[in-house]
Structure formats: C-alpha cells, structure tokens
C-alpha positions as YAML, in Angstrom:
chain: A
units: angstrom
residues:
- id: 1
  name: UNK
  ca: [0.00, 0.00, 0.00]
- id: 2
  name: UNK
  ca: [0.96, 3.65, -0.47]
- id: 3
  name: UNK
  ca: [-0.65, 4.66, 2.82]
- id: 4
  name: UNK
  ca: [-2.70, 3.25, 5.69]
- id: 5
  name: UNK
  ca: [-5.81, 5.09, 6.88]
- id: 6
  name: UNK
  ca: [-6.94, 3.65, 10.20]
- id: 7
  name: UNK
  ca: [-9.32, 4.53, 12.99]
- id: 8
  name: UNK
  ca: [-7.94, 4.70, 16.52]
- id: 9
  name: UNK
  ca: [-10.97, 2.72, 17.76]
- id: 10
  name: UNK
  ca: [-11.38, -0.62, 16.02]
- id: 11
  name: UNK
  ca: [-13.56, -3.62, 16.91]
- id: 12
  name: UNK
  ca: [-11.65, -5.58, 19.54]
- id: 13
  name: UNK
  ca: [-8.39, -3.73, 18.93]
- id: 14
  name: UNK
  ca: [-6.60, -0.41, 19.24]
- id: 15
  name: UNK
  ca: [-5.48, 1.35, 16.10]
- id: 16
  name: UNK
  ca: [-2.52, 2.67, 18.07]
- id: 17
  name: UNK
  ca: [-1.37, -0.83, 18.99]
- id: 18
  name: UNK
  ca: [-1.80, -2.03, 15.40]
- id: 19
  name: UNK
  ca: [0.23, 1.00, 14.29]
- id: 20
  name: UNK
  ca: [2.99, -0.06, 16.69]
- id: 21
  name: UNK
  ca: [2.96, -3.62, 15.28]
- id: 22
  name: UNK
  ca: [3.10, -2.33, 11.70]
- id: 23
  name: UNK
  ca: [6.19, -0.25, 12.52]
- id: 24
  name: UNK
  ca: [7.97, -3.37, 13.74]
- id: 25
  name: UNK
  ca: [7.92, -4.88, 10.25]
- id: 26
  name: UNK
  ca: [10.81, -3.79, 8.05]
- id: 27
  name: UNK
  ca: [8.71, -3.52, 4.88]
- id: 28
  name: UNK
  ca: [6.44, -0.90, 6.45]
- id: 29
  name: UNK
  ca: [8.96, 1.06, 8.50]
- id: 30
  name: UNK
  ca: [8.46, 4.21, 6.40]
- id: 31
  name: UNK
  ca: [4.88, 3.66, 5.21]
- id: 32
  name: UNK
  ca: [2.64, 6.68, 6.00]
- id: 33
  name: UNK
  ca: [0.01, 5.86, 8.62]
- id: 34
  name: UNK
  ca: [-2.83, 8.35, 9.02]
- id: 35
  name: UNK
  ca: [-4.85, 7.76, 12.19]
- id: 36
  name: UNK
  ca: [-8.43, 8.97, 12.60]
- id: 37
  name: UNK
  ca: [-9.65, 9.87, 16.10]
- id: 38
  name: UNK
  ca: [-13.01, 10.99, 17.47]
- id: 39
  name: UNK
  ca: [-11.33, 14.02, 19.04]
- id: 40
  name: UNK
  ca: [-7.92, 15.62, 19.36]
- id: 41
  name: UNK
  ca: [-7.26, 14.27, 22.86]
- id: 42
  name: UNK
  ca: [-3.61, 15.08, 23.60]
- id: 43
  name: UNK
  ca: [-2.91, 11.72, 25.23]
- id: 44
  name: UNK
  ca: [-4.26, 9.77, 22.25]
- id: 45
  name: UNK
  ca: [-2.28, 11.93, 19.85]
- id: 46
  name: UNK
  ca: [0.89, 11.49, 21.92]
- id: 47
  name: UNK
  ca: [0.46, 7.71, 22.09]
- id: 48
  name: UNK
  ca: [-0.23, 7.59, 18.36]
- id: 49
  name: UNK
  ca: [2.92, 9.47, 17.42]
- id: 50
  name: UNK
  ca: [4.98, 7.35, 19.82]
- id: 51
  name: UNK
  ca: [3.55, 4.24, 18.15]
- id: 52
  name: UNK
  ca: [4.73, 5.53, 14.77]
- id: 53
  name: UNK
  ca: [1.73, 7.37, 13.32]
- id: 54
  name: UNK
  ca: [2.65, 9.83, 10.61]
- id: 55
  name: UNK
  ca: [-0.33, 12.15, 11.10]
- id: 56
  name: UNK
  ca: [-3.80, 12.51, 12.63]
- id: 57
  name: UNK
  ca: [-7.27, 13.56, 11.44]
- id: 58
  name: UNK
  ca: [-10.33, 14.06, 13.59]
- id: 59
  name: UNK
  ca: [-13.93, 13.08, 12.91]
- id: 60
  name: UNK
  ca: [-16.02, 14.08, 11.12]
- id: 61
  name: UNK
  ca: [-13.52, 13.94, 8.27]
- id: 62
  name: UNK
  ca: [-13.04, 16.96, 6.06]
- id: 63
  name: UNK
  ca: [-12.61, 15.10, 2.76]
- id: 64
  name: UNK
  ca: [-10.96, 18.04, 1.00]
- id: 65
  name: UNK
  ca: [-8.39, 18.25, 3.79]
- id: 66
  name: UNK
  ca: [-7.99, 14.47, 3.70]
- id: 67
  name: UNK
  ca: [-7.29, 14.52, -0.05]
- id: 68
  name: UNK
  ca: [-4.50, 17.09, 0.36]
- id: 69
  name: UNK
  ca: [-3.07, 15.36, 3.43]
- id: 70
  name: UNK
  ca: [-3.13, 11.95, 1.74]
- id: 71
  name: UNK
  ca: [-1.41, 13.25, -1.40]
- id: 72
  name: UNK
  ca: [1.34, 14.84, 0.67]
- id: 73
  name: UNK
  ca: [1.83, 11.75, 2.86]
- id: 74
  name: UNK
  ca: [2.03, 9.40, -0.13]
- id: 75
  name: UNK
  ca: [4.67, 11.60, -1.79]
- id: 76
  name: UNK
  ca: [6.65, 11.86, 1.46]
- id: 77
  name: UNK
  ca: [6.37, 8.10, 2.00]
- id: 78
  name: UNK
  ca: [7.74, 7.36, -1.47]
- id: 79
  name: UNK
  ca: [10.62, 9.77, -0.89]
- id: 80
  name: UNK
  ca: [11.44, 8.05, 2.41]
- id: 81
  name: UNK
  ca: [11.28, 4.65, 0.72]
- id: 82
  name: UNK
  ca: [13.68, 5.81, -2.00]
- id: 83
  name: UNK
  ca: [16.01, 7.21, 0.65]
- id: 84
  name: UNK
  ca: [15.99, 3.86, 2.48]
- id: 85
  name: UNK
  ca: [16.85, 2.02, -0.76]
- id: 86
  name: UNK
  ca: [19.62, 4.52, -1.56]
- id: 87
  name: UNK
  ca: [21.10, 4.15, 1.92]
- id: 88
  name: UNK
  ca: [21.04, 0.38, 1.59]
- id: 89
  name: UNK
  ca: [22.73, 0.56, -1.83]
- id: 90
  name: UNK
  ca: [25.37, 2.94, -0.47]
- id: 91
  name: UNK
  ca: [26.08, 0.66, 2.48]
- id: 92
  name: UNK
  ca: [26.50, -2.31, 0.11]
- id: 93
  name: UNK
  ca: [28.82, -0.32, -2.17]
- id: 94
  name: UNK
  ca: [30.92, 0.80, 0.81]
- id: 95
  name: UNK
  ca: [31.20, -2.78, 2.07]
- id: 96
  name: UNK
  ca: [32.33, -4.07, -1.34]
- id: 97
  name: UNK
  ca: [34.88, -1.28, -1.79]
- id: 98
  name: UNK
  ca: [35.94, -1.42, 1.89]
- id: 99
  name: UNK
  ca: [35.16, 2.26, 2.32]
- id: 100
  name: UNK
  ca: [33.82, 3.67, 5.56]
- id: 101
  name: UNK
  ca: [32.44, 7.22, 5.80]
- id: 102
  name: UNK
  ca: [32.21, 9.73, 8.61]
- id: 103
  name: UNK
  ca: [31.10, 13.25, 9.45]
- id: 104
  name: UNK
  ca: [32.21, 15.46, 12.33]
- id: 105
  name: UNK
  ca: [30.75, 18.74, 13.60]
- id: 106
  name: UNK
  ca: [33.56, 20.80, 15.17]
- id: 107
  name: UNK
  ca: [31.13, 22.89, 17.22]
- id: 108
  name: UNK
  ca: [28.92, 20.20, 18.76]
- id: 109
  name: UNK
  ca: [31.70, 17.57, 18.73]
- id: 110
  name: UNK
  ca: [29.14, 15.15, 17.27]
- id: 111
  name: UNK
  ca: [30.29, 12.55, 14.77]
- id: 112
  name: UNK
  ca: [28.54, 9.92, 12.68]
- id: 113
  name: UNK
  ca: [30.16, 6.79, 11.27]
- id: 114
  name: UNK
  ca: [28.92, 4.31, 8.69]
- id: 115
  name: UNK
  ca: [28.72, 0.65, 9.66]
- id: 116
  name: UNK
  ca: [31.60, -0.13, 7.27]
- id: 117
  name: UNK
  ca: [33.87, 2.33, 9.10]
- id: 118
  name: UNK
  ca: [33.23, 0.49, 12.35]
- id: 119
  name: UNK
  ca: [34.09, -2.73, 10.53]
- id: 120
  name: UNK
  ca: [37.36, -1.32, 9.13]
- id: 121
  name: UNK
  ca: [38.35, -0.09, 12.59]
- id: 122
  name: UNK
  ca: [37.39, -3.41, 14.19]
- id: 123
  name: UNK
  ca: [35.05, -1.66, 16.62]
- id: 124
  name: UNK
  ca: [31.60, -2.49, 17.95]
- id: 125
  name: UNK
  ca: [29.13, 0.40, 17.34]
- id: 126
  name: UNK
  ca: [27.32, -0.52, 20.57]
- id: 127
  name: UNK
  ca: [30.47, -0.15, 22.66]
- id: 128
  name: UNK
  ca: [32.58, 2.50, 20.96]
- id: 129
  name: UNK
  ca: [31.67, 6.14, 20.47]
- id: 130
  name: UNK
  ca: [31.86, 7.68, 17.01]
- id: 131
  name: UNK
  ca: [34.43, 10.41, 17.58]
- id: 132
  name: UNK
  ca: [37.73, 11.54, 16.02]
- id: 133
  name: UNK
  ca: [39.58, 10.67, 19.24]
- id: 134
  name: UNK
  ca: [38.41, 7.06, 18.93]
- id: 135
  name: UNK
  ca: [39.98, 6.92, 15.47]
- id: 136
  name: UNK
  ca: [43.16, 8.73, 16.56]
- id: 137
  name: UNK
  ca: [43.79, 6.14, 19.28]
- id: 138
  name: UNK
  ca: [44.03, 3.48, 16.56]
- id: 139
  name: UNK
  ca: [46.54, 5.29, 14.32]
- id: 140
  name: UNK
  ca: [50.03, 3.80, 14.34]
- id: 141
  name: UNK
  ca: [52.23, 5.71, 16.85]
- id: 142
  name: UNK
  ca: [54.84, 6.45, 14.17]
- id: 143
  name: UNK
  ca: [52.25, 8.28, 12.05]
- id: 144
  name: UNK
  ca: [49.93, 9.78, 14.66]
- id: 145
  name: UNK
  ca: [51.51, 13.24, 14.87]
- id: 146
  name: UNK
  ca: [51.57, 13.61, 11.09]
- id: 147
  name: UNK
  ca: [47.90, 12.64, 10.73]
- id: 148
  name: UNK
  ca: [46.94, 15.04, 13.55]
- id: 149
  name: UNK
  ca: [48.85, 17.90, 11.97]
- id: 150
  name: UNK
  ca: [47.33, 17.34, 8.52]
- id: 151
  name: UNK
  ca: [43.77, 17.03, 9.82]
- id: 152
  name: UNK
  ca: [44.06, 20.05, 12.15]
- id: 153
  name: UNK
  ca: [45.47, 22.17, 9.33]
- id: 154
  name: UNK
  ca: [42.59, 21.16, 7.06]
- id: 155
  name: UNK
  ca: [40.06, 22.02, 9.77]
- id: 156
  name: UNK
  ca: [41.62, 25.46, 10.35]
- id: 157
  name: UNK
  ca: [41.81, 26.33, 6.66]
- id: 158
  name: UNK
  ca: [38.58, 24.58, 5.56]
- id: 159
  name: UNK
  ca: [40.50, 22.45, 3.08]
- id: 160
  name: UNK
  ca: [40.69, 18.80, 2.05]
- id: 161
  name: UNK
  ca: [43.45, 16.25, 2.51]
- id: 162
  name: UNK
  ca: [44.36, 12.76, 1.37]
- id: 163
  name: UNK
  ca: [46.97, 10.65, 3.18]
- id: 164
  name: UNK
  ca: [47.88, 7.02, 3.72]
- id: 165
  name: UNK
  ca: [48.64, 5.64, 7.16]
- id: 166
  name: UNK
  ca: [48.40, 2.53, 9.30]
- id: 167
  name: UNK
  ca: [45.98, 1.53, 12.02]
- id: 168
  name: UNK
  ca: [46.74, -0.76, 14.93]
- id: 169
  name: UNK
  ca: [43.52, -2.57, 15.83]
- id: 170
  name: UNK
  ca: [42.71, -3.80, 19.33]
- id: 171
  name: UNK
  ca: [43.72, -7.34, 18.38]
- id: 172
  name: UNK
  ca: [47.19, -6.07, 17.40]
- id: 173
  name: UNK
  ca: [46.70, -6.46, 13.64]
- id: 174
  name: UNK
  ca: [47.90, -3.76, 11.28]
- id: 175
  name: UNK
  ca: [45.59, -2.23, 8.73]
- id: 176
  name: UNK
  ca: [46.63, 0.12, 5.92]
- id: 177
  name: UNK
  ca: [44.13, 2.84, 4.97]
- id: 178
  name: UNK
  ca: [43.74, 5.71, 2.57]
- id: 179
  name: UNK
  ca: [42.25, 8.62, 4.51]
- id: 180
  name: UNK
  ca: [40.31, 11.30, 2.60]
- id: 181
  name: UNK
  ca: [38.59, 14.22, 4.32]
- id: 182
  name: UNK
  ca: [37.26, 17.67, 3.58]
- id: 183
  name: UNK
  ca: [36.57, 20.48, 6.04]
- id: 184
  name: UNK
  ca: [33.90, 22.99, 5.07]
- id: 185
  name: UNK
  ca: [32.18, 25.89, 6.77]
- id: 186
  name: UNK
  ca: [28.41, 26.24, 6.78]
- id: 187
  name: UNK
  ca: [26.40, 29.48, 6.68]
- id: 188
  name: UNK
  ca: [26.60, 29.78, 10.47]
- id: 189
  name: UNK
  ca: [30.39, 29.51, 10.43]
- id: 190
  name: UNK
  ca: [30.47, 25.98, 11.85]
- id: 191
  name: UNK
  ca: [33.22, 23.76, 10.49]
- id: 192
  name: UNK
  ca: [32.11, 20.31, 9.41]
- id: 193
  name: UNK
  ca: [34.46, 17.51, 8.36]
- id: 194
  name: UNK
  ca: [33.25, 14.86, 5.91]
- id: 195
  name: UNK
  ca: [35.49, 12.01, 4.91]
- id: 196
  name: UNK
  ca: [36.14, 8.36, 4.15]
- id: 197
  name: UNK
  ca: [38.64, 5.67, 5.06]
- id: 198
  name: UNK
  ca: [39.40, 2.98, 2.53]
- id: 199
  name: UNK
  ca: [41.00, -0.25, 3.66]
- id: 200
  name: UNK
  ca: [43.93, -0.81, 1.28]
- id: 201
  name: UNK
  ca: [45.61, -3.56, 3.31]
- id: 202
  name: UNK
  ca: [45.16, -6.28, 0.67]
...
C-alpha cells in the first residue's frame, strides 16, 4: 500500500497498537500511517505518534483536507522509501569497496560513522563512540603526529586532505588505509568535516 488510513478505535483492537505492530515490520517502517480519532485528545495523539503514526485527522472527516493530506503523505512516503533504498545501496557499495564514511561537527563535537567504518576499525558500534579521538587512538604511533597535523590544518583552513597511514587494531593487527577528508564551513560559520577511510591492506 501507499498509505494506511486507520481509525484509533477498532472492533476488539486499538489502532494505536496495530500502528505499533506495523512499525515493527521492516517492509512498512516508512509507510505513511494516518490515524483517525473521534477528538484531538492530547494523550491519544501522543500515544499515536509514539507508536509511529505519521499524522492525525479528527472526525467528522473533512474530505478536501484528507485529499490534500493523503497526497502529501504518499509523496513523502515514497521519498522516504527511495532514501531507504539509496542508503542500503550505499552501504553495500561501501562494504564491497571497503570504504567507511564519517562526518564530524567541530562545534557540537558530534560525529557519525557508517557501519563499514566500524568494521574497518574493528570496533563495535554498541560499545565504541563515534568520535575523532576514537579513530586517533588506533593510528600507528609512528604516524599519529603527522595525521593530527594534517587534519588540524585542514580544519583550520577549511580544506581537504588525502593521506595514507596505518591503524593498529585492538587485536594487534595492522591495517593500511587511505584517509580522505574535507573540512567545510556552513552558513553559520560551523566547520564540518566529511570524509572516508578505505582499507587498502590487501
């Protein structure tokens, strides 16, 4: 389906609970769900959104409003579905090419890593924080200062860099990587680093 239109009150069941069950299935993770309620009770609306509802309408239905809302939700749902497919394709391509990607916000200190980057670094995403320091601790001691200097210079000057260096994983194995990164500045003046590591050991 392109969208699910469902009443909150169903015979022998709760539309909110069914919404929660639908969200647990991978195929319908991004499917728009429009719940219909007898009133705009805040608690019902809160529970619905927590269960994964995309939007709410109240009875009696305004069919003109419904038509516009449904059209928007279907378009948004398709866009989300395409995004999910694209992300899956990108993850597969990164795994095949042994390329892991990352982003780092210099102001908030927040960083995001792809699953392949965790794999290259031999780290568990549930136990290790995505942060530049986590990566720096794995760089071979003989090359650490050089990598730090190059990356800090790029961050200061909002430039890109490309270097090769070694990693020493927690199990003691050595991994050779090609390290690409680019530092840019957004409209608010915040520096953001985007980059990739490619495992070139083989």
